[in-house]
XYZ file of N, CA and C in Angstrom:
492
model
N 10.661 4.403 -1.666
C 10.238 3.276 -0.856
C 10.939 1.993 -1.290
N 11.831 2.072 -2.221
C 12.529 0.889 -2.683
C 13.731 0.549 -1.817
N 13.887 1.229 -0.684
C 15.044 0.992 0.165
C 14.984 -0.376 0.840
N 13.797 -0.909 0.996
C 13.669 -2.239 1.584
C 13.678 -3.275 0.468
N 14.516 -4.270 0.608
C 14.731 -5.228 -0.462
C 13.851 -6.463 -0.284
N 12.583 -6.319 -0.578
C 11.638 -7.427 -0.437
C 11.958 -8.571 -1.393
N 12.581 -8.251 -2.541
C 12.883 -9.282 -3.535
C 13.845 -10.343 -3.009
N 14.657 -9.982 -2.022
C 15.654 -10.909 -1.474
C 15.271 -11.454 -0.106
N 14.006 -11.385 0.226
C 13.534 -11.889 1.514
C 12.664 -13.129 1.264
N 13.266 -14.321 1.362
C 12.515 -15.540 1.034
C 11.289 -15.755 1.920
N 11.364 -15.316 3.168
C 10.230 -15.478 4.075
C 9.032 -14.640 3.605
N 9.324 -13.416 3.159
C 8.265 -12.565 2.626
C 7.733 -13.137 1.315
N 8.632 -13.498 0.417
C 8.221 -14.009 -0.889
C 7.367 -15.261 -0.766
N 7.633 -16.065 0.242
C 6.832 -17.269 0.465
C 5.358 -16.909 0.693
N 5.115 -15.755 1.275
C 3.748 -15.343 1.587
C 2.998 -14.784 0.366
N 3.726 -14.185 -0.570
C 3.058 -13.441 -1.648
C 3.421 -13.894 -3.066
N 4.293 -14.862 -3.219
C 4.773 -15.244 -4.557
C 3.629 -15.629 -5.491
N 2.640 -16.338 -4.981
C 1.521 -16.750 -5.833
C 0.714 -15.564 -6.341
N 0.688 -14.485 -5.569
C -0.034 -13.274 -5.991
C 0.787 -12.456 -6.975
N 2.096 -12.368 -6.739
C 2.952 -11.522 -7.572
C 3.014 -11.971 -9.026
N 2.763 -13.232 -9.293
C 2.829 -13.712 -10.678
C 1.537 -13.445 -11.457
N 0.496 -13.002 -10.778
C -0.786 -12.779 -11.444
C -0.750 -11.514 -12.299
N -1.271 -11.584 -13.521
C -1.306 -10.385 -14.374
C -2.124 -9.249 -13.756
N -3.139 -9.586 -12.980
C -3.965 -8.565 -12.331
C -3.169 -7.759 -11.308
N -2.167 -8.388 -10.715
C -1.289 -7.684 -9.777
C -0.239 -6.898 -10.550
N 0.369 -7.513 -11.543
C 1.396 -6.842 -12.335
C 0.852 -5.610 -13.062
N -0.424 -5.641 -13.408
C -1.070 -4.515 -14.085
C -1.027 -3.236 -13.237
N -0.891 -3.382 -11.929
C -0.846 -2.215 -11.043
C 0.366 -1.326 -11.304
N 1.390 -1.873 -11.979
C 2.571 -1.067 -12.335
C 2.224 0.078 -13.279
N 1.126 -0.067 -13.991
C 0.760 0.907 -15.021
C -0.024 2.093 -14.479
N -0.348 2.071 -13.190
C -1.203 3.103 -12.608
C -0.383 3.943 -11.635
N -0.388 5.243 -11.856
C 0.330 6.161 -10.977
C -0.320 6.162 -9.593
N 0.508 6.204 -8.580
C 0.028 6.248 -7.196
C 0.796 7.336 -6.465
N 0.109 8.254 -5.856
C 0.708 9.345 -5.085
C 1.718 10.141 -5.908
N 1.425 10.313 -7.155
C 2.140 11.159 -8.129
C 3.538 10.694 -8.513
N 4.293 10.095 -7.621
C 5.691 9.782 -7.913
C 5.997 8.284 -7.863
N 4.978 7.485 -7.779
C 5.136 6.051 -7.612
C 4.083 5.375 -8.487
N 4.076 4.055 -8.505
C 2.966 3.361 -9.143
C 2.280 2.487 -8.103
N 1.104 2.008 -8.434
C 0.298 1.305 -7.435
C 0.952 0.008 -6.974
N 1.668 -0.688 -7.849
C 2.338 -1.916 -7.415
C 3.464 -1.593 -6.440
N 4.287 -0.591 -6.748
C 5.355 -0.192 -5.819
C 4.774 0.183 -4.457
N 3.699 0.959 -4.471
C 3.055 1.371 -3.221
C 2.549 0.149 -2.456
N 1.860 -0.741 -3.145
C 1.291 -1.917 -2.477
C 2.382 -2.819 -1.915
N 3.460 -2.986 -2.657
C 4.588 -3.779 -2.152
C 5.223 -3.109 -0.934
N 5.324 -1.808 -0.962
C 5.899 -1.088 0.166
C 5.038 -1.262 1.418
N 3.743 -1.085 1.273
C 2.826 -1.278 2.408
C 2.909 -2.716 2.900
N 2.893 -3.643 1.977
C 2.932 -5.062 2.318
C 4.214 -5.423 3.066
N 5.350 -5.004 2.527
C 6.622 -5.412 3.133
C 6.883 -4.699 4.462
N 6.599 -3.412 4.527
C 6.743 -2.714 5.813
C 5.849 -3.369 6.870
N 4.614 -3.667 6.513
C 3.683 -4.300 7.458
C 4.196 -5.666 7.889
N 4.703 -6.430 6.939
C 5.281 -7.746 7.218
C 6.429 -7.639 8.223
N 7.352 -6.702 7.983
C 8.512 -6.561 8.863
C 8.117 -6.123 10.276
N 7.210 -5.170 10.367
C 6.744 -4.732 11.691
C 5.987 -5.865 12.370
N 5.152 -6.555 11.615
C 4.388 -7.676 12.158
C 5.277 -8.782 12.710
N 6.412 -9.037 12.056
C 7.358 -10.036 12.569
C 7.854 -9.632 13.954
N 8.195 -8.363 14.107
C 8.710 -7.883 15.401
C 7.645 -7.933 16.483
N 6.389 -7.743 16.096
C 5.286 -7.732 17.064
C 4.602 -9.089 17.211
N 5.121 -10.098 16.508
C 4.572 -11.463 16.554
C 3.106 -11.498 16.121
N 2.825 -10.778 15.019
C 1.477 -10.753 14.451
C 1.395 -11.745 13.301
N 0.251 -11.814 12.669
C 0.019 -12.725 11.556
C 0.677 -12.136 10.298
N 1.913 -12.546 10.035
C 2.677 -11.958 8.947
C 2.128 -12.337 7.575
N 1.527 -13.498 7.474
C 0.926 -13.894 6.186
C -0.224 -12.955 5.834
N -1.096 -12.700 6.784
C -2.231 -11.797 6.535
C -1.732 -10.385 6.253
N -0.710 -9.948 6.975
C -0.156 -8.616 6.747
C 0.436 -8.488 5.345
N 1.222 -9.467 4.932
C 1.858 -9.423 3.615
C 0.812 -9.456 2.504
N -0.137 -10.365 2.613
C -1.138 -10.534 1.551
C -2.163 -9.398 1.559
N -2.654 -9.049 2.731
C -3.610 -7.944 2.817
C -2.988 -6.634 2.389
N -1.739 -6.420 2.788
C -1.040 -5.207 2.374
C -0.840 -5.134 0.872
N -0.520 -6.259 0.269
C -0.322 -6.280 -1.179
C -1.632 -6.026 -1.929
N -2.744 -6.499 -1.390
C -4.032 -6.415 -2.085
C -4.874 -5.205 -1.686
N -4.398 -4.396 -0.753
C -5.254 -3.342 -0.190
C -5.692 -2.290 -1.208
N -4.925 -2.052 -2.245
C -5.285 -1.064 -3.274
C -5.449 -1.726 -4.639
N -6.105 -2.856 -4.676
C -6.292 -3.604 -5.920
C -7.503 -3.059 -6.687
N -7.312 -1.877 -7.249
C -8.325 -1.278 -8.124
C -7.574 -0.646 -9.285
N -8.278 -0.421 -10.392
C -7.574 -0.137 -11.640
C -7.839 1.240 -12.231
N -8.395 2.142 -11.485
C -8.558 3.500 -12.008
C -7.554 4.414 -11.318
N -7.207 5.491 -11.986
C -6.304 6.495 -11.426
C -7.173 7.549 -10.767
N -7.297 7.479 -9.463
C -8.241 8.361 -8.770
C -7.821 9.822 -8.835
N -6.555 10.105 -9.077
C -6.128 11.494 -9.245
C -6.719 12.120 -10.499
N -7.014 11.289 -11.494
C -7.518 11.797 -12.761
C -9.004 11.497 -12.964
N -9.697 11.140 -11.929
C -11.111 10.826 -12.035
C -11.947 11.982 -11.517
N -13.223 11.902 -11.795
C -14.159 12.920 -11.307
C -14.464 12.716 -9.820
N -13.940 11.650 -9.231
C -14.166 11.384 -7.820
C -13.373 12.364 -6.968
N -13.969 12.829 -5.908
C -13.147 13.582 -4.969
C -12.556 12.589 -3.965
N -11.650 13.054 -3.133
C -10.948 12.150 -2.223
C -11.907 11.402 -1.311
N -12.929 12.085 -0.800
C -13.855 11.421 0.130
C -14.579 10.271 -0.543
N -15.038 10.466 -1.770
C -15.716 9.384 -2.486
C -14.750 8.233 -2.713
N -13.569 8.549 -3.166
C -12.550 7.524 -3.400
C -12.248 6.766 -2.106
N -12.096 7.483 -1.003
C -11.775 6.854 0.278
C -12.844 5.842 0.677
N -14.093 6.140 0.391
C -15.177 5.228 0.762
C -15.287 4.030 -0.158
N -15.046 4.213 -1.449
C -15.353 3.139 -2.391
C -14.176 2.240 -2.738
N -12.956 2.756 -2.749
C -11.887 1.936 -3.314
C -11.535 0.716 -2.460
N -11.715 0.795 -1.162
C -11.387 -0.390 -0.350
C -12.372 -1.529 -0.626
N -13.620 -1.202 -0.895
C -14.596 -2.246 -1.235
C -14.339 -2.806 -2.633
N -13.954 -1.933 -3.558
C -13.595 -2.403 -4.900
C -12.368 -3.316 -4.808
N -11.377 -2.911 -4.024
C -10.169 -3.732 -3.845
C -10.520 -5.082 -3.226
N -11.414 -5.078 -2.254
C -11.830 -6.334 -1.622
C -12.491 -7.258 -2.638
N -13.399 -6.732 -3.431
C -14.070 -7.553 -4.453
C -13.065 -8.085 -5.471
N -12.144 -7.235 -5.899
C -11.124 -7.683 -6.851
C -10.232 -8.763 -6.245
N -9.843 -8.580 -5.000
C -8.994 -9.578 -4.332
C -9.731 -10.907 -4.179
N -10.996 -10.847 -3.817
C -11.782 -12.074 -3.660
C -11.947 -12.822 -4.984
N -11.885 -12.094 -6.085
C -11.986 -12.762 -7.384
C -10.674 -13.444 -7.783
N -9.567 -13.062 -7.131
C -8.260 -13.635 -7.463
C -7.834 -14.777 -6.551
N -8.234 -14.698 -5.290
C -7.728 -15.660 -4.309
C -8.715 -15.786 -3.155
N -8.589 -16.871 -2.427
C -9.380 -17.020 -1.202
C -8.737 -16.151 -0.127
N -9.552 -15.379 0.554
C -9.068 -14.505 1.615
C -9.510 -15.037 2.971
N -8.643 -14.917 3.937
C -9.051 -15.205 5.308
C -9.887 -14.021 5.798
N -10.652 -14.203 6.863
C -11.387 -13.053 7.411
C -10.459 -11.887 7.780
N -9.267 -12.193 8.274
C -8.323 -11.129 8.632
C -7.842 -10.387 7.391
N -7.497 -11.109 6.335
C -7.063 -10.460 5.101
C -8.171 -9.570 4.538
N -9.402 -10.061 4.570
C -10.536 -9.260 4.081
C -10.710 -7.997 4.923
N -10.539 -8.120 6.229
C -10.661 -6.960 7.107
C -9.535 -5.953 6.844
N -8.330 -6.449 6.616
C -7.201 -5.570 6.305
C -7.521 -4.739 5.065
N -7.997 -5.386 4.030
C -8.284 -4.691 2.775
C -9.438 -3.711 2.952
N -10.517 -4.162 3.556
C -11.720 -3.318 3.644
C -11.599 -2.193 4.668
N -10.686 -2.316 5.629
C -10.575 -1.303 6.688
C -9.304 -0.466 6.593
N -8.577 -0.576 5.497
C -7.291 0.147 5.429
C -7.457 1.660 5.324
N -8.678 2.132 5.193
C -8.923 3.576 5.154
C -9.615 4.060 6.428
N -9.462 3.320 7.519
C -10.086 3.724 8.778
C -9.625 5.131 9.150
N -10.581 5.915 9.519
C -10.345 7.335 9.755
C -11.084 8.124 8.690
N -10.902 7.714 7.440
C -11.696 8.292 6.350
C -13.036 7.569 6.263
N -13.051 6.319 6.717
C -14.286 5.537 6.779
C -14.594 5.261 8.245
N -15.798 4.849 8.514
C -16.237 4.736 9.903
C -15.999 3.377 10.547
N -16.071 2.308 9.784
C -15.969 0.973 10.362
C -14.561 0.723 10.902
N -14.447 0.435 12.198
C -13.106 0.215 12.765
C -12.555 -1.166 12.404
N -11.245 -1.296 12.370
C -10.629 -2.602 12.123
C -10.967 -3.590 13.240
N -11.098 -4.855 12.865
C -11.359 -5.914 13.842
C -10.066 -6.482 14.427
N -8.975 -6.297 13.720
C -7.712 -6.940 14.091
C -6.602 -5.890 14.209
N -5.632 -6.168 15.052
C -4.464 -5.310 15.164
C -3.735 -5.239 13.820
N -3.723 -6.341 13.080
C -3.085 -6.369 11.764
C -3.741 -5.363 10.808
N -5.054 -5.235 10.891
C -5.761 -4.273 10.033
C -5.374 -2.841 10.377
N -5.277 -2.559 11.648
C -4.861 -1.227 12.083
C -3.424 -0.946 11.649
N -2.564 -1.941 11.744
C -1.171 -1.771 11.340
C -1.074 -1.423 9.854
N -1.778 -2.157 8.989
C -1.733 -1.860 7.557
C -2.292 -0.461 7.297
N -3.331 -0.091 8.013
C -3.891 1.258 7.890
C -2.822 2.316 8.167
N -2.084 2.147 9.243
C -1.049 3.123 9.618
C 0.139 3.095 8.655
N 0.553 1.912 8.252
C 1.677 1.787 7.319
C 1.293 2.374 5.962
N 0.059 2.172 5.538
C -0.414 2.750 4.284
C -0.310 4.272 4.321
N -0.728 4.867 5.427
C -0.619 6.322 5.574
C 0.843 6.770 5.514
N 1.703 6.072 6.237
C 3.135 6.392 6.235
C 3.710 6.323 4.819
N 3.418 5.235 4.122
C 3.962 5.058 2.769
C 3.429 6.124 1.816
N 2.154 6.446 1.934
C 1.564 7.461 1.057
C 2.242 8.813 1.260
N 2.447 9.195 2.500
C 3.098 10.477 2.786
C 4.540 10.448 2.282
N 5.246 9.377 2.547
C 6.644 9.275 2.109
C 6.735 9.320 0.586
N 5.857 8.605 -0.102
C 5.876 8.593 -1.564
C 5.570 9.976 -2.138
N 4.630 10.661 -1.538
C 4.225 11.967 -2.062
C 5.244 13.059 -1.770
N 5.900 12.988 -0.613
C 6.751 14.097 -0.199
C 8.248 13.884 -0.380
N 8.702 12.681 -0.557
C 10.137 12.456 -0.730
C 10.705 13.233 -1.912
N 10.098 13.178 -3.098
C 10.654 13.969 -4.211
C 10.568 15.480 -3.955
N 9.521 15.912 -3.309
C 9.372 17.334 -2.997
C 10.460 17.762 -2.013
N 10.665 16.966 -0.969
C 11.681 17.277 0.023
C 13.077 17.279 -0.606
N 13.334 16.350 -1.521
C 14.630 16.312 -2.205
C 14.848 17.595 -3.006
N 13.813 18.087 -3.663
C 13.928 19.330 -4.427
C 14.167 20.521 -3.502
N 13.484 20.538 -2.366
C 13.680 21.622 -1.392
C 15.104 21.590 -0.857
N 15.617 20.420 -0.507
C 16.984 20.306 -0.006
C 17.994 20.766 -1.045
N 17.768 20.398 -2.297
C 18.676 20.817 -3.356
C 18.657 22.337 -3.510
N 17.479 22.918 -3.442
C 17.347 24.374 -3.541
C 18.053 25.046 -2.371
N 17.877 24.490 -1.168
C 18.537 25.055 0.009
C 20.059 24.968 -0.108
N 20.561 23.861 -0.600
C 21.998 23.713 -0.789
C 22.533 24.727 -1.777
N 21.766 25.001 -2.833
C 22.156 25.997 -3.815
C 22.217 27.381 -3.176
N 21.212 27.707 -2.388
C 21.160 29.001 -1.731
C 22.287 29.141 -0.724
N 22.547 28.103 0.041
C 23.582 28.140 1.081
C 24.975 28.238 0.464
N 25.169 27.589 -0.690
C 26.496 27.596 -1.298
C 26.883 28.945 -1.892
N 25.941 29.865 -2.035
C 26.262 31.200 -2.587
C 26.875 32.070 -1.566
């Protein structure tokens, strides 16, 4: 997911720079996310993809960038916890919302983005198109993060078999 160069996009950085310098955000680098990534990389990917799509659709890019960055602001590794996926799906968005509210003032849209990013696994529907967008981008990024290394290994194996 590092193919998009968010570090060199001043318009994006203007929206999230104050958050990126916080130790609570940087700490997300230490937590594995989707087996092959870390939570900060995942959150940046969701945030930046949402920002770019939102620009094309003339949506609230500030809310998309900030809500996307904060959507998984929790500090446990759910893969290694006693929680099953359903429990995690229900609780982590509320934990992320509480953590985000302790770091910064959130607009109602940003709060909705964070709390509703698991729509489908949870029942409450998003109030805003931006919330639905982050929900969909989060799913896309999660699948890409989890399967890209697996697909690369399969392709390498296929190339080995074909070359014989």
